[in-house]
Amino acid sequence: MQKSEFLSKDEIRYLKNFLDVYMRKDQSFHFGIANDVSIIYPSTFDTYHASRKFYVLDEYSLSGVVNFLGMEAEDRIYLTPEEMAIDKKTLKYNEQDVIEETRLFLNLIQQGLPLAFITGMPFEILFSSGATKMWDYMAMIRASYHKKIMPALCRAYDIAKKIGEYGVNKKEIVENVRKSSAGKEILRVVKYGEEMPDWVEYPFLIYDEKNKEIAYHFPGGMTIKPDRDAKSDFVPWYNVIVADVGAMYPTILRAINAGADTVKLALNEEPDDWIWLKKVPKRFIEEINPILKEGEEDFIDKGLMIGVKIAEEPGVINLAMKGIMDFINKVKKEMKEKSGKEKNILQMMYNSLKAARNAGTHGILSAPTVSCRQFNLFGAALITTKGQKILYDTLKTLEREGARVVYGDTDGIYVACSRSASKNLRNAIGVNYGDSKWIIEPEKVERIIEHCNSKWRRLLNYEDFELEMEKHDAMIFVKHKNYLIFDVEDGKVVMITKGNNFKGSDKPKIARIFLKDIMTDVLKKNLEWENEEEAKENIRNSITEITLEKIKDINIEKFDIDAFTLVQSVQPYRRYKPNPNGSQSVYGERAESLEKLVGKITVRRKFKFVVTKKPLPGIKNPTKSGVKPIHYMYPVELLEDRNQIDMEWYKEMIKNFIQGAFGLSGINKFRQYGLERWM
């Protein structure tokens, strides 16, 4: 393109550059005459894969995702395949499908585009990729630019099982593989010759041939369990500050240049740093002779410190991480300046990039059973060892200053500041009285954490190191990785559940509605306390009393029918495997009975059910178990009267859910058990 009647010279130059970069030149033939054309590379934005990338849901159907996001079309019509026809109703159904799909796309594109730009991955690859594939892709782009050779794609654990058969060093392995008929996985690694990863010379560090398991063990995050370590379970903690370590591992990676191509074992040379491994095979120590020392730090309970060398030049993961973290800092800065819709869009971008950042640390370096190119045990252990030092130092600093640390896991260190609810929380709950009962002033905790940040910025020689701070109005811990968070948003109490105890994914929505109502009332009844043991007893008593009070007289009319529904798939009844004695299974009986109500079921279909007082028609010996009363599940679309719903079953289900979630042996007893007792 040299000239145009419509475009200026600058515009022609920009357009030509765009065509050269983003389009492919080709020729189109029309009646044998060739015409020059530019083909724009197509891109597919699959909202199913995008939803799976950004949200954790029980189902990823269009209706499931739009309901979760609150984007459902007005007066939504739902049709089964049998009900579809060439009529106005079906046309309206299709129109609403398109409306919801467009709304979903506009929501997801705001998270997908920044991630696609920063990773350099097209949507088709990005959304279906896990963390290792995404970071391998970013690393390979930088490896190509910096003229580095990337290792072969492999599962380190599987290769370690076999590669020892071919020799003890790289040269020997290459020669013996050439002579033998090795599998394609081994060949893919060995063809790199001297560029093979160093661990091929000591595969016994990865694979324990005797016990058929991973041979090494390195520490993860620092764990402070609420029931065993902190003794903080079942206490309502107020004004909780979290020293969030989500950003810590990426900043450690950047600060010390820990990566697959930058960290190696120190042999016969002065180590640059030390890693902590809790378990190391004796053969590795005897044959490889690494540089060792006893762990001097208090947090090291067992294992050895092993010396490593670190490259001076930034590694490919380090370079990729810099791009993501620079982008995140830019988005965070803009978020502070914006409000309303613009801020919400930036928040979604931030969440998307933050998840990608957190996935790109020791997880991709320590994945021996996942196909990847970045496995490096020493790099991963270097990050976690440094992380343990920082967390332990932060913990001890907080404790010395009088802070009450109530929980700790891979997410961070949790500090409770008060024994009484804040004025903000009291107002949201509807209580306008009460005094502050500080364990420690929040401002003091913030100063301590900032002091730790300054200290480690200096020690790591990295100005961007940060333990980010999060604040919550209240928290109740039950057991490790199972707790409740209470925050005030727009003058209302919002409860967030963490852990499998509270998931209730196999329960109708009413179970989770009641959990929030019960625990909000429990909090209201325990807005302040003096003694921790008394507070625990009061919380347990309150859960029992309020649960019994709430379920005693449930008003069915207060709830939408969706609160009682259970969504399950049903196949044609002949597809269900019979019982060992040859009789039809409960699922087969249900499917056959449903055909009498809805007609022939020829393909797998999803139904919305409610549990009713009477069983499905035609079932001779119906059973009503507490968890899945299959024989009593009636399709919502055929329900004639709400009085058909078995409210006694729902009451018992809610009671069992609360009982199991909090590990109580019975609704009137207070001895604690694990969730497995109720599964």
GROMACS .gro file of C-alpha atoms in nm, residues 6 40 70 204 253 270 285 290 302 310 339 344 442 453 494 524 555 559 587 607 640 656 663 668 671:
model
   25
    6PHE     CA    1  -0.873   0.860   0.225
   40ILE     CA    2  -0.664  -1.152   0.985
   70GLY     CA    3  -2.629  -1.209   3.852
  204PHE     CA    4   1.700  -4.112   4.284
  253LEU     CA    5   1.168  -1.514   4.311
  270GLU     CA    6   3.132  -2.187   4.766
  285ILE     CA    7   2.442  -3.752   4.981
  290PRO     CA    8   2.656  -3.193   4.790
  302LYS     CA    9   1.449  -3.181   6.070
  310ILE     CA   10   2.258  -1.878   4.167
  339SER     CA   11  -1.427   0.478   4.123
  344ASN     CA   12  -1.473  -0.256   3.914
  442PRO     CA   13  -0.438  -0.219   6.466
  453ASN     CA   14   0.880  -0.523   5.504
  494VAL     CA   15  -2.105  -1.029   5.422
  524LYS     CA   16  -2.455  -1.080   6.731
  555ASN     CA   17  -4.157  -2.034   5.666
  559PHE     CA   18  -3.778  -1.839   5.017
  587TYR     CA   19  -3.085  -4.406   4.012
  607PHE     CA   20  -3.325  -3.172   3.625
  640GLU     CA   21  -4.822  -2.834   4.180
  656ASN     CA   22  -2.677  -3.212   5.984
  663GLY     CA   23  -1.747  -3.089   6.373
  668ASN     CA   24  -2.676  -3.084   7.176
  671ARG     CA   25  -1.728  -3.287   7.166
   0.00000   0.00000   0.00000
